[in-house]
Each structure stands twice: as structure tokens, then as C-alpha cells.
Short mmCIF file of C-alpha atoms in Angstrom, two decimals:
data_model
loop_
_atom_site.label_atom_id
_atom_site.label_comp_id
_atom_site.label_asym_id
_atom_site.label_seq_id
_atom_site.Cartn_x
_atom_site.Cartn_y
_atom_site.Cartn_z
CA MET A 1372 -185.77 102.51 -264.73
CA ARG A 1373 -182.51 100.83 -263.83
CA THR A 1374 -179.79 102.82 -262.16
CA ARG A 1375 -176.38 101.70 -263.30
CA THR A 1376 -173.17 102.30 -261.44
CA ALA A 1377 -169.75 103.09 -262.75
CA PRO A 1378 -168.04 99.99 -264.10
CA ALA A 1379 -165.35 98.39 -262.02
CA THR A 1380 -161.79 98.86 -263.08
CA PRO A 1381 -160.10 95.81 -264.59
CA ALA A 1382 -158.16 95.22 -261.40
CA ASP A 1383 -161.39 95.03 -259.45
CA LYS A 1384 -163.37 92.70 -261.65
CA PRO A 1385 -163.97 89.30 -260.04
CA SER A 1386 -163.19 87.60 -263.33
CA VAL A 1387 -159.54 88.72 -263.19
CA ASN A 1388 -157.39 86.32 -261.20
CA PRO A 1389 -155.08 88.16 -258.76
CA PRO A 1390 -151.60 86.80 -257.97
CA PRO A 1391 -151.35 84.18 -255.19
CA LEU A 1392 -151.33 85.57 -251.65
CA SER A 1393 -148.33 84.68 -249.49
CA ARG A 1394 -148.81 82.17 -246.72
CA ALA A 1395 -147.70 84.78 -244.17
CA MET A 1396 -150.40 87.21 -245.30
CA VAL A 1397 -153.09 84.53 -245.22
CA LEU A 1398 -152.03 83.66 -241.66
CA LEU A 1399 -152.11 87.34 -240.67
CA LEU A 1400 -155.66 87.68 -241.99
CA ALA A 1401 -156.59 84.50 -240.11
CA THR A 1402 -155.13 86.01 -236.93
CA VAL A 1403 -157.08 89.23 -237.41
CA CYS A 1404 -160.30 87.25 -237.86
CA GLY A 1405 -159.68 85.09 -234.82
CA ALA A 1406 -158.66 87.95 -232.55
CA ALA A 1407 -161.55 90.18 -233.64
CA VAL A 1408 -164.31 87.65 -233.15
CA ALA A 1409 -162.71 86.36 -229.93
CA ASN A 1410 -163.75 89.62 -228.27
CA ILE A 1411 -167.36 88.48 -228.07
CA TYR A 1412 -166.38 85.09 -226.60
CA TYR A 1413 -163.95 86.07 -223.84
CA ALA A 1414 -166.85 86.43 -221.42
CA GLN A 1415 -168.31 82.92 -221.87
CA PRO A 1416 -165.99 81.04 -219.46
CA LEU A 1417 -166.07 84.06 -217.12
CA LEU A 1418 -169.85 84.16 -216.64
CA PRO A 1419 -169.75 82.61 -213.13
CA VAL A 1420 -166.89 84.97 -212.14
CA ILE A 1421 -168.63 88.07 -213.51
CA SER A 1422 -171.86 86.97 -211.83
CA ARG A 1423 -170.18 86.93 -208.42
CA ALA A 1424 -168.14 90.11 -209.02
CA LEU A 1425 -171.14 92.20 -210.06
CA GLY A 1426 -173.60 90.52 -207.69
CA VAL A 1427 -176.08 89.36 -210.31
CA SER A 1428 -177.71 86.01 -211.06
CA GLN A 1429 -176.49 83.47 -213.60
CA GLY A 1430 -179.57 84.12 -215.69
CA ALA A 1431 -178.88 87.86 -215.74
CA VAL A 1432 -175.18 87.54 -216.56
CA GLY A 1433 -176.08 85.21 -219.43
CA LEU A 1434 -177.33 88.37 -221.17
CA VAL A 1435 -173.69 89.26 -221.80
CA VAL A 1436 -173.55 86.46 -224.39
CA THR A 1437 -176.94 87.36 -225.86
CA VAL A 1438 -176.16 91.09 -226.17
CA SER A 1439 -172.82 90.43 -227.85
CA GLN A 1440 -174.51 88.17 -230.41
CA VAL A 1441 -177.22 90.79 -231.07
CA GLY A 1442 -174.61 93.49 -231.63
CA TYR A 1443 -172.63 91.21 -233.89
CA ALA A 1444 -175.69 90.26 -235.95
CA LEU A 1445 -176.70 93.92 -236.38
CA SER A 1446 -173.20 94.80 -237.53
CA LEU A 1447 -173.23 91.93 -239.99
CA ALA A 1448 -176.40 93.33 -241.50
CA LEU A 1449 -175.37 96.99 -241.58
CA LEU A 1450 -171.56 97.14 -241.77
CA VAL A 1451 -170.29 94.07 -243.63
CA PRO A 1452 -171.93 95.06 -246.97
CA LEU A 1453 -169.69 98.14 -246.94
CA GLY A 1454 -166.84 95.80 -247.85
CA ASP A 1455 -168.16 95.83 -251.43
CA VAL A 1456 -168.14 99.65 -251.72
CA LEU A 1457 -165.35 100.96 -249.45
CA GLU A 1458 -161.59 100.52 -249.49
CA ARG A 1459 -161.30 97.51 -247.22
CA ARG A 1460 -157.90 98.03 -245.63
CA ARG A 1461 -159.05 101.37 -244.23
CA LEU A 1462 -162.41 99.94 -243.13
CA VAL A 1463 -160.82 96.97 -241.36
CA THR A 1464 -158.18 98.96 -239.50
CA ALA A 1465 -160.72 101.58 -238.40
CA LEU A 1466 -163.02 98.91 -236.96
CA LEU A 1467 -160.12 97.22 -235.17
CA GLY A 1468 -159.26 100.54 -233.52
CA LEU A 1469 -162.86 101.10 -232.43
CA SER A 1470 -162.95 97.55 -231.10
CA ALA A 1471 -159.93 98.27 -228.90
CA LEU A 1472 -161.75 101.24 -227.34
CA ALA A 1473 -164.95 99.26 -226.80
CA VAL A 1474 -163.14 96.38 -225.08
CA LEU A 1475 -161.43 98.87 -222.76
CA GLY A 1476 -164.88 100.19 -221.91
CA ALA A 1477 -165.97 96.67 -220.96
CA ALA A 1478 -162.96 96.34 -218.66
CA ALA A 1479 -163.86 99.60 -216.90
CA SER A 1480 -167.58 98.75 -216.43
CA PRO A 1481 -168.59 98.79 -212.73
CA SER A 1482 -172.09 97.38 -213.26
CA LEU A 1483 -173.91 94.85 -215.42
CA GLY A 1484 -175.81 97.56 -217.26
CA LEU A 1485 -172.67 99.38 -218.39
CA LEU A 1486 -170.98 96.09 -219.20
CA LEU A 1487 -173.87 95.12 -221.47
CA ILE A 1488 -173.61 98.44 -223.33
CA ALA A 1489 -169.87 98.03 -223.82
CA ILE A 1490 -170.22 94.40 -224.91
CA ALA A 1491 -172.89 95.39 -227.43
CA VAL A 1492 -170.42 97.83 -229.02
CA VAL A 1493 -167.74 95.13 -228.94
CA GLY A 1494 -170.13 92.86 -230.81
CA VAL A 1495 -170.71 95.53 -233.47
CA THR A 1496 -167.01 96.17 -234.11
CA SER A 1497 -166.10 92.47 -234.01
CA ALA A 1498 -167.95 91.94 -237.28
CA VAL A 1499 -164.73 93.15 -238.93
CA ALA A 1500 -163.88 89.44 -239.06
CA GLN A 1501 -166.61 88.91 -241.64
CA ILE A 1502 -165.22 91.74 -243.76
CA VAL A 1503 -161.80 90.09 -243.75
CA VAL A 1504 -163.10 86.70 -244.98
CA PRO A 1505 -164.54 87.90 -248.32
CA MET A 1506 -161.57 90.27 -248.64
CA ALA A 1507 -159.27 87.25 -248.45
CA ALA A 1508 -161.36 85.50 -251.10
CA THR A 1509 -160.95 88.52 -253.37
CA LEU A 1510 -157.18 88.77 -252.86
CA VAL A 1511 -156.43 85.21 -254.04
CA PRO A 1512 -156.75 83.42 -257.41
CA ASP A 1513 -159.48 80.86 -258.03
CA HIS A 1514 -157.33 77.81 -257.33
CA GLN A 1515 -156.28 79.18 -253.91
CA ARG A 1516 -159.68 80.45 -252.80
CA GLY A 1517 -161.02 77.42 -250.93
CA SER A 1518 -157.72 76.89 -249.14
CA ALA A 1519 -157.40 80.58 -248.20
CA VAL A 1520 -160.99 80.83 -246.99
CA GLY A 1521 -160.51 77.60 -245.04
CA THR A 1522 -157.38 78.94 -243.35
CA VAL A 1523 -158.93 82.30 -242.50
CA MET A 1524 -162.10 80.66 -241.20
CA SER A 1525 -160.03 78.20 -239.16
CA GLY A 1526 -158.25 81.20 -237.67
CA LEU A 1527 -161.63 82.65 -236.79
CA LEU A 1528 -162.84 79.56 -234.96
CA ILE A 1529 -159.46 78.89 -233.34
CA GLY A 1530 -159.56 82.46 -232.05
CA ILE A 1531 -162.91 81.78 -230.44
CA MET A 1532 -161.57 78.66 -228.77
CA ILE A 1533 -158.30 80.21 -227.61
CA ALA A 1534 -160.31 83.13 -226.25
CA ARG A 1535 -161.82 80.80 -223.70
CA THR A 1536 -158.41 79.50 -222.63
CA VAL A 1537 -156.81 82.96 -222.50
CA ALA A 1538 -159.78 84.33 -220.58
CA GLY A 1539 -159.64 81.54 -218.03
CA VAL A 1540 -155.88 81.82 -217.44
CA LEU A 1541 -155.84 85.63 -217.21
CA ALA A 1542 -158.85 85.65 -214.88
CA GLN A 1543 -157.09 83.14 -212.64
CA ILE A 1544 -153.93 85.30 -212.60
CA GLY A 1545 -155.68 88.63 -212.11
CA ASP A 1546 -159.39 89.28 -212.57
CA TRP A 1547 -161.94 89.33 -215.37
CA GLN A 1548 -161.09 92.94 -216.29
CA LEU A 1549 -157.52 91.90 -217.15
CA VAL A 1550 -158.90 89.75 -219.96
CA PHE A 1551 -160.45 92.74 -221.70
CA VAL A 1552 -157.36 94.93 -221.23
CA PHE A 1553 -155.33 92.22 -223.01
CA ALA A 1554 -157.89 92.11 -225.83
CA ALA A 1555 -157.72 95.89 -226.30
CA LEU A 1556 -153.93 95.84 -226.64
CA LEU A 1557 -154.15 93.00 -229.18
CA MET A 1558 -156.69 94.89 -231.29
CA ALA A 1559 -154.51 97.99 -231.38
CA ALA A 1560 -151.43 95.99 -232.40
CA LEU A 1561 -153.26 94.19 -235.22
CA ALA A 1562 -154.76 97.42 -236.55
CA LEU A 1563 -151.29 98.96 -236.83
CA THR A 1564 -149.74 95.84 -238.38
CA LEU A 1565 -152.45 95.44 -241.00
CA ARG A 1566 -152.25 99.11 -241.93
CA LEU A 1567 -148.52 98.76 -242.56
CA VAL A 1568 -148.34 95.47 -244.48
CA LEU A 1569 -151.62 95.13 -246.43
CA ARG A 1570 -152.00 96.88 -249.76
CA PRO A 1571 -155.21 98.86 -250.35
CA VAL A 1572 -158.11 96.66 -251.46
CA ARG A 1573 -160.36 98.47 -253.92
CA PRO A 1574 -164.15 98.08 -253.74
CA SER A 1575 -166.01 96.01 -256.33
CA GLU A 1576 -169.10 98.27 -256.47
CA ASN A 1577 -169.94 101.98 -256.53
CA THR A 1578 -173.46 102.49 -255.27
CA ALA A 1579 -175.44 104.29 -252.59
CA TYR A 1580 -175.65 102.66 -249.15
CA PRO A 1581 -179.47 102.17 -249.12
CA LYS A 1582 -179.33 100.45 -252.52
CA LEU A 1583 -176.45 98.32 -251.27
CA LEU A 1584 -178.52 97.05 -248.34
CA ARG A 1585 -181.55 96.40 -250.58
CA SER A 1586 -179.36 94.37 -252.91
CA VAL A 1587 -178.60 91.98 -250.04
CA LEU A 1588 -182.31 91.26 -249.72
CA ALA A 1589 -182.58 90.85 -253.50
CA LEU A 1590 -179.82 88.24 -253.47
CA VAL A 1591 -181.56 86.35 -250.67
CA LEU A 1592 -184.91 86.40 -252.48
CA SER A 1593 -183.49 85.31 -255.84
CA GLU A 1594 -180.93 82.67 -254.78
CA SER A 1595 -182.19 79.41 -253.30
CA LEU A 1596 -178.61 78.26 -252.73
CA LEU A 1597 -177.98 81.27 -250.50
CA ARG A 1598 -181.24 80.78 -248.56
CA ARG A 1599 -180.52 77.14 -247.82
CA ARG A 1600 -176.95 77.83 -246.80
CA MET A 1601 -178.26 80.59 -244.51
CA ALA A 1602 -180.57 78.10 -242.79
CA LEU A 1603 -177.73 75.62 -242.35
CA ALA A 1604 -175.46 78.34 -240.98
CA ALA A 1605 -178.10 79.21 -238.37
CA VAL A 1606 -178.28 75.56 -237.35
CA GLY A 1607 -174.51 75.20 -237.04
CA MET A 1608 -174.05 78.38 -235.03
CA GLY A 1609 -177.04 77.46 -232.87
CA CYS A 1610 -175.42 74.15 -231.92
CA PHE A 1611 -172.09 75.88 -231.34
CA THR A 1612 -173.68 78.47 -229.03
CA VAL A 1613 -175.68 75.90 -227.07
CA LEU A 1614 -172.48 73.99 -226.33
CA TRP A 1615 -170.30 76.90 -225.24
CA THR A 1616 -172.97 78.79 -223.32
CA ALA A 1617 -174.03 75.77 -221.26
CA SER A 1618 -170.61 74.15 -220.79
CA SER A 1619 -169.39 76.99 -218.57
CA PHE A 1620 -172.26 76.40 -216.16
CA LEU A 1621 -171.77 72.62 -216.33
CA LEU A 1622 -168.07 72.79 -215.50
CA ALA A 1623 -168.44 75.47 -212.79
CA GLY A 1624 -171.16 73.54 -210.94
CA ARG A 1625 -171.51 70.02 -209.59
CA PRO A 1626 -170.10 67.47 -210.20
CA TYR A 1627 -167.04 69.26 -211.66
CA GLU A 1628 -166.74 72.60 -209.79
CA PHE A 1629 -163.78 73.80 -211.89
CA GLY A 1630 -162.30 77.31 -211.77
CA PRO A 1631 -162.17 79.66 -214.78
CA ALA A 1632 -158.65 78.56 -215.81
CA VAL A 1633 -159.63 74.90 -216.09
CA ILE A 1634 -162.91 75.78 -217.80
CA GLY A 1635 -160.99 77.83 -220.34
CA LEU A 1636 -158.69 74.91 -221.15
CA PHE A 1637 -161.59 73.05 -222.72
CA GLY A 1638 -161.38 75.59 -225.52
CA LEU A 1639 -158.20 73.82 -226.63
CA ALA A 1640 -160.32 70.80 -227.57
CA GLY A 1641 -162.23 73.10 -229.89
CA VAL A 1642 -158.94 74.23 -231.44
CA VAL A 1643 -158.22 70.62 -232.44
CA GLY A 1644 -161.55 70.42 -234.27
CA ALA A 1645 -161.11 73.80 -235.95
CA ALA A 1646 -157.58 73.02 -237.13
CA ALA A 1647 -158.65 69.67 -238.57
CA ALA A 1648 -161.47 71.36 -240.48
CA SER A 1649 -159.03 73.47 -242.51
CA LYS A 1650 -158.81 70.51 -244.91
CA ALA A 1651 -162.43 71.16 -245.83
CA GLY A 1652 -161.34 74.16 -247.91
CA ARG A 1653 -159.02 72.03 -250.02
CA LEU A 1654 -161.80 69.49 -250.56
CA THR A 1655 -164.13 72.23 -251.81
CA ASP A 1656 -161.41 73.37 -254.23
CA ARG A 1657 -161.54 69.83 -255.65
CA GLY A 1658 -165.31 69.98 -256.18
CA ARG A 1659 -166.36 68.01 -253.09
CA GLY A 1660 -168.27 70.70 -251.24
CA ARG A 1661 -171.51 68.74 -251.04
CA GLN A 1662 -169.73 65.77 -249.46
CA VAL A 1663 -168.17 68.12 -246.91
CA THR A 1664 -171.61 69.49 -246.02
CA THR A 1665 -173.16 66.02 -245.72
CA GLY A 1666 -170.35 64.76 -243.49
CA GLY A 1667 -170.44 67.91 -241.36
CA LEU A 1668 -174.17 67.61 -240.66
CA ILE A 1669 -173.87 63.93 -239.74
CA LEU A 1670 -171.02 64.68 -237.36
CA LEU A 1671 -172.91 67.64 -235.88
CA ALA A 1672 -175.87 65.42 -234.98
CA LEU A 1673 -173.72 62.58 -233.63
CA SER A 1674 -171.79 64.91 -231.33
CA TRP A 1675 -174.82 65.60 -229.12
CA PRO A 1676 -175.44 62.06 -227.76
CA VAL A 1677 -171.74 61.99 -226.87
CA LEU A 1678 -171.92 65.40 -225.19
CA ALA A 1679 -174.97 64.34 -223.18
CA VAL A 1680 -172.80 61.80 -221.34
CA ALA A 1681 -170.73 64.69 -219.90
CA GLY A 1682 -173.51 65.28 -217.39
CA VAL A 1683 -172.61 62.12 -215.43
CA GLY A 1684 -169.31 63.63 -214.26
CA GLY A 1685 -166.07 61.81 -213.48
CA PRO A 1686 -163.49 60.64 -216.04
CA VAL A 1687 -166.18 59.25 -218.35
CA GLY A 1688 -167.97 62.59 -218.42
CA LEU A 1689 -164.76 64.51 -219.11
CA ILE A 1690 -163.79 62.19 -221.97
CA ALA A 1691 -167.26 62.48 -223.47
CA LEU A 1692 -167.17 66.28 -223.19
CA THR A 1693 -163.73 66.50 -224.83
CA VAL A 1694 -164.63 64.17 -227.70
CA GLY A 1695 -167.95 65.93 -228.22
CA ILE A 1696 -166.29 69.37 -228.31
CA ILE A 1697 -163.78 68.21 -230.92
CA ALA A 1698 -166.48 66.61 -233.06
CA LEU A 1699 -168.90 69.55 -232.90
CA ASN A 1700 -166.25 72.16 -233.66
CA LEU A 1701 -164.89 70.10 -236.55
CA ALA A 1702 -168.41 69.82 -237.96
CA GLN A 1703 -169.24 73.50 -237.51
CA GLN A 1704 -166.03 74.72 -239.09
CA ALA A 1705 -166.26 72.35 -242.06
CA LEU A 1706 -169.85 73.45 -242.65
CA LEU A 1707 -168.98 77.15 -242.58
CA ILE A 1708 -166.15 76.67 -245.07
CA SER A 1709 -168.46 74.71 -247.35
CA HIS A 1710 -171.18 77.37 -247.14
CA GLN A 1711 -168.83 80.23 -247.93
CA SER A 1712 -167.10 78.47 -250.78
CA ALA A 1713 -170.47 77.71 -252.38
CA ILE A 1714 -171.92 81.21 -252.12
CA TYR A 1715 -168.66 82.94 -253.12
CA ARG A 1716 -168.63 80.83 -256.27
CA ARG A 1717 -172.26 81.63 -256.98
CA ALA A 1718 -171.94 85.43 -256.49
CA PRO A 1719 -168.29 86.44 -257.04
CA HIS A 1720 -169.26 90.10 -257.53
CA ALA A 1721 -171.03 90.35 -254.15
CA ARG A 1722 -168.94 88.41 -251.67
CA SER A 1723 -169.36 90.90 -248.82
CA ARG A 1724 -173.12 91.00 -249.33
CA VAL A 1725 -173.64 87.23 -249.43
CA THR A 1726 -171.36 87.01 -246.38
CA THR A 1727 -173.73 89.46 -244.71
CA ALA A 1728 -176.74 87.28 -245.48
CA LEU A 1729 -175.02 84.06 -244.40
CA MET A 1730 -173.58 85.39 -241.16
CA VAL A 1731 -176.64 87.38 -240.12
CA SER A 1732 -178.56 84.14 -240.35
CA ALA A 1733 -175.81 82.27 -238.48
CA PHE A 1734 -175.66 84.69 -235.60
CA ALA A 1735 -179.40 85.11 -235.46
CA GLY A 1736 -179.42 81.35 -234.89
CA GLY A 1737 -176.71 81.78 -232.26
CA THR A 1738 -178.66 84.54 -230.50
CA VAL A 1739 -181.83 82.46 -230.33
CA ALA A 1740 -179.84 79.44 -229.13
CA SER A 1741 -178.11 81.53 -226.46
CA ALA A 1742 -181.42 82.82 -225.10
CA LEU A 1743 -182.99 79.34 -225.14
CA THR A 1744 -179.97 77.79 -223.44
CA THR A 1745 -179.85 80.44 -220.71
CA ALA A 1746 -183.55 79.89 -219.99
CA LEU A 1747 -183.47 76.08 -220.29
CA TYR A 1748 -180.35 75.24 -218.29
CA PRO A 1749 -181.76 76.18 -214.84
CA LEU A 1750 -184.86 74.10 -215.60
CA ALA A 1751 -183.57 71.01 -217.42
CA GLY A 1752 -179.82 71.07 -216.84
CA TRP A 1753 -177.18 69.68 -219.18
CA LEU A 1754 -179.38 66.87 -220.52
CA GLY A 1755 -182.05 69.36 -221.52
CA VAL A 1756 -179.66 71.55 -223.50
CA SER A 1757 -178.15 68.44 -225.13
CA VAL A 1758 -181.61 67.53 -226.42
CA LEU A 1759 -181.99 71.11 -227.67
CA GLY A 1760 -178.70 70.79 -229.55
CA LEU A 1761 -179.68 67.47 -231.13
CA VAL A 1762 -183.06 68.79 -232.29
CA THR A 1763 -181.32 71.80 -233.84
CA ALA A 1764 -178.84 69.57 -235.70
CA LEU A 1765 -181.63 67.35 -237.03
CA ALA A 1766 -183.43 70.43 -238.36
CA GLY A 1767 -180.31 71.18 -240.39
CA ALA A 1768 -180.29 67.66 -241.77
CA GLY A 1769 -183.83 68.23 -243.02
CA VAL A 1770 -182.79 71.38 -244.90
CA TRP A 1771 -179.89 69.54 -246.52
CA ILE A 1772 -182.08 66.63 -247.63
CA LEU A 1773 -184.21 69.21 -249.48
CA GLU A 1774 -181.06 70.52 -251.20
CA LEU A 1775 -179.97 67.01 -252.18
CA VAL A 1776 -183.39 66.20 -253.65
CA HIS A 1777 -183.85 69.57 -255.41
CA PRO A 1778 -180.34 71.05 -255.98
CA SER A 1779 -179.94 74.81 -256.28
CA PRO A 1780 -178.11 76.40 -259.25
CA ALA A 1781 -174.37 76.41 -258.66
CA GLU A 1782 -172.86 78.19 -261.69
CA PRO A 1783 -171.55 81.72 -261.03
CA LEU A 1784 -173.71 84.70 -261.85
CA ALA A 1785 -172.40 87.43 -264.11
CA ALA A 1786 -171.24 90.56 -262.33
CA PRO A 1787 -174.08 93.12 -262.28
CA SER A 1788 -173.98 96.33 -260.32
CA ALA A 1789 -175.63 96.51 -256.91
CA ALA A 1790 -178.45 98.48 -258.52
CA ASP A 1791 -178.99 95.74 -261.09
CA ASP A 1792 -179.33 93.30 -258.22
CA ILE A 1793 -182.30 95.16 -256.85
CA VAL A 1794 -184.14 96.11 -260.03
CA ALA A 1795 -185.34 93.46 -262.46
CA PRO A 1796 -188.06 93.26 -265.10
CA ALA A 1797 -191.49 92.31 -263.85
CA GLY A 1798 -191.93 88.59 -263.43
CA ARG A 1799 -188.20 87.86 -263.32
CA PRO A 1800 -186.11 87.71 -260.13
CA ALA A 1801 -183.05 89.93 -259.81
CA GLY A 1802 -180.04 88.33 -261.41
CA ALA A 1803 -182.10 86.09 -263.70
CA GLY A 1804 -180.81 85.56 -267.19
CA ARG A 1805 -177.36 86.97 -266.43
CA VAL A 1806 -175.43 83.80 -265.83
CA SER A 1807 -171.84 83.27 -266.87
CA SER A 1808 -171.21 80.80 -269.66
CA ARG A 1809 -168.54 79.16 -267.52
CA ARG A 1810 -170.15 76.25 -265.69
CA GLU A 1811 -169.05 74.96 -262.31
CA GLU A 1812 -169.53 71.40 -261.19
CA VAL A 1813 -172.81 71.19 -259.31
CA GLY A 1814 -171.11 69.11 -256.67
CA CYS A 1815 -169.20 72.20 -255.54
CA ALA A 1816 -172.38 73.80 -254.24
#
């Protein structure tokens, strides 16, 4: 027997176009995303500093990155779906406040064990960024959606890159704890600002939490488009994590031997790539999402031979590293925007839940890549992790070739309840037969 939920109010239905969102509000949401997710990346350029301060090995301190990714992935699976059933302004501001407390705990940690616990909590609360992205998609009309998602996602990736620069500069001025104190103050300020200026954002579903989580699995099982985009997201985040986990060790050791401030400045090269990728959202609005994905995967693969040259050191190595960082971050950001635009169009009633599926896959890929990079770098050095990155990118190209040969459905599903998503007649996948009559261009997928 199907369990049906209360129907959404007209204001909540995905089919109703809301008024355009102001540029200032879109930029604020982008800032919230960037600042929230930056919390799990502040430590990356500080790994050599933390290693010396706490008296642990490079391999051990690399667990800081892994633990933050694990916490983030768990939160994506368990917290982000709540964006479809809870009032999102309240949810976002509460998580930002908890994040501030967790980052303060990291700053006060006297040992690696306590630091890992605090960073795990930081990872959990930082998933607020992935609640903000589908919230932004809900707050804007159809014609603004790709551009808004592109801007908010660019803010997210720019925040990650600037985190490295801010962390390096603050650690050079004071110590690594100062970085986390700064992050805590920023979280508190953003929580207050968002509470004051953002109107309440009503949920799109009314269902029990266990059923909500099961509906995520049902969407994954029934939607080939979502599964393939999940695989590509894991590839992109894997490449991204390989680069930024290993580059700190490359730049801190021979032949470069840079301090944390200089290491952090390389994050600015990533900002260039992320900012340039904001145009990908406008291209997806024009029905060119598949071209964006194809170009992003090609660029992702080509970035690794360039990055491999960074191992030789000197001016040539620095130029290669800078160019490779720009290229890889441009590719990764364009791919993420393309993935989210495609799945939001396919499941407009379940944007938080498909975001959960996509980003859990992405950060699972990042977690695996982080662990492999930490283990591989002492054995094979920069060249070894460059080969790892290239192999990962080529795996993504294989997934995309399958999508090009056998395209997934791209037209939007009708808006069932979360319970409808998880219960379907025997022999028919959830969501089957309930497709909107409005067709979207397949090229947008």
C-alpha cells in the first residue's frame, strides 16, 4: 500500500516559477557555501606545520584530510536530504552555528586524536553548503537556475581555494590555531546575516525521515542519469583531492621548500579556474550541458600530464603547476555545474535528495583519493600521484562515453511524494510512468 503525504502548497510546488533572486542574495549564498566548505580545507596547506607542532608523521597527519572527507560524506548522506522536509533557513543557520563551535574545538585541540574528532564534526556541519545549493535552485525561476547554481557553486570552489591562501597567510602571521579561530568567527557572522536577510524557505515534502532516506536510494536505483553523474562526480572530486593533498607535500619538500604562506598562495590559481567556470551555468541554461561535460572531462585528463612536470622544480615546474591547477579546477567546477543542472532538471521535486546522492558519491571519491594519495606519495612521489590522477580522469571519460552512446532520459519527472518515490508497483521502478508532458532538450542532460 502506498503512503501518500500531504500535498505541497502552491508556493512550494516546483512547477511554480518564483520571482528572480537579487544578485546580492545569490552572492551571499555563494559566500555561505564557500565559507562553510572551506572549513574542511583549511588544514591542507597546514599539514606539514601541524605535523611538526603535534609531533606526528606526515602519513598520520594526512588523516586530518581523510577524516574531514568522511565526516562530510556522512553528513551529505544523513543531513542534506532534510532540506526537502525542513524549513531551510532555520536548518542552514543552525548548522552554521554548530560549525563555528566545532572549528573552535579544532583550534583548541592539543593532540592529533582530539584534532581528528573536532575535524570530523567540522566535516559533518560543513555539508550545509550542499543544502544551500539546491535551496538556491528552488529560490530562482527556471531561466535563472543554471546561472544561479553556477554562481553558488563557483563560490563554493573559490572558498576552498581561498581557504588555502588564508590558512597559509594566517599560519605565517600566528600559528595554525589562528586559522580555525578566524573560521569560527566567519561562521558565526554568516549565520547571523543569513538569519536576518533570507526569507523562510518552505520544504517541498512532508514525510518521515526513514522514508526520506529510502527515497534517495530509490532515485539512485531508478535514474540512470543520476547514477552516471554520480560516477563522474566521484572522478572529478578524486582528481581534485589528489592534486590538493599531494601539492602541499610537493611544495613543502625538495626542490621547492616553501613555507605555508607561499603554499597557500597557489590556491589563488584555483580561484582563476573556478571563476572562469561560472560561465558553464549559462551554457547549461542554453541547452549545452553535454558539451560542457565533454569539454570538462577532456580538460581534466589533459591537466595531469602538465601537472606531472611540476616535479622537476624550478621556474618550469612552477609554471606547469600553476597552469595545471587552473585547468583542473576549471574542469572540476564546470563538471559539477553540469551535473547539478542535469539532475535538478530531471528531479525538480527532490533537489536536496539528488544533491545528497551526487555529493555523497563525489566525496566518497575524494575520500578514497585522499587515502590513496597519502599512502602513495611517500612511495612514488609526485609522479606517482600524477599517474593516479590521470588514471582517475580516464575512468571518468569511459563513463561519459557510455552516456553518449546510450543517453539517459532527460525530461523532468512529475512531482511525487517521497513515499511515492520508494513504493512502486511490482516490475516497475519508482518514478516510472509519471513523467511530465513538458520535454526538455536531451542535450541539456
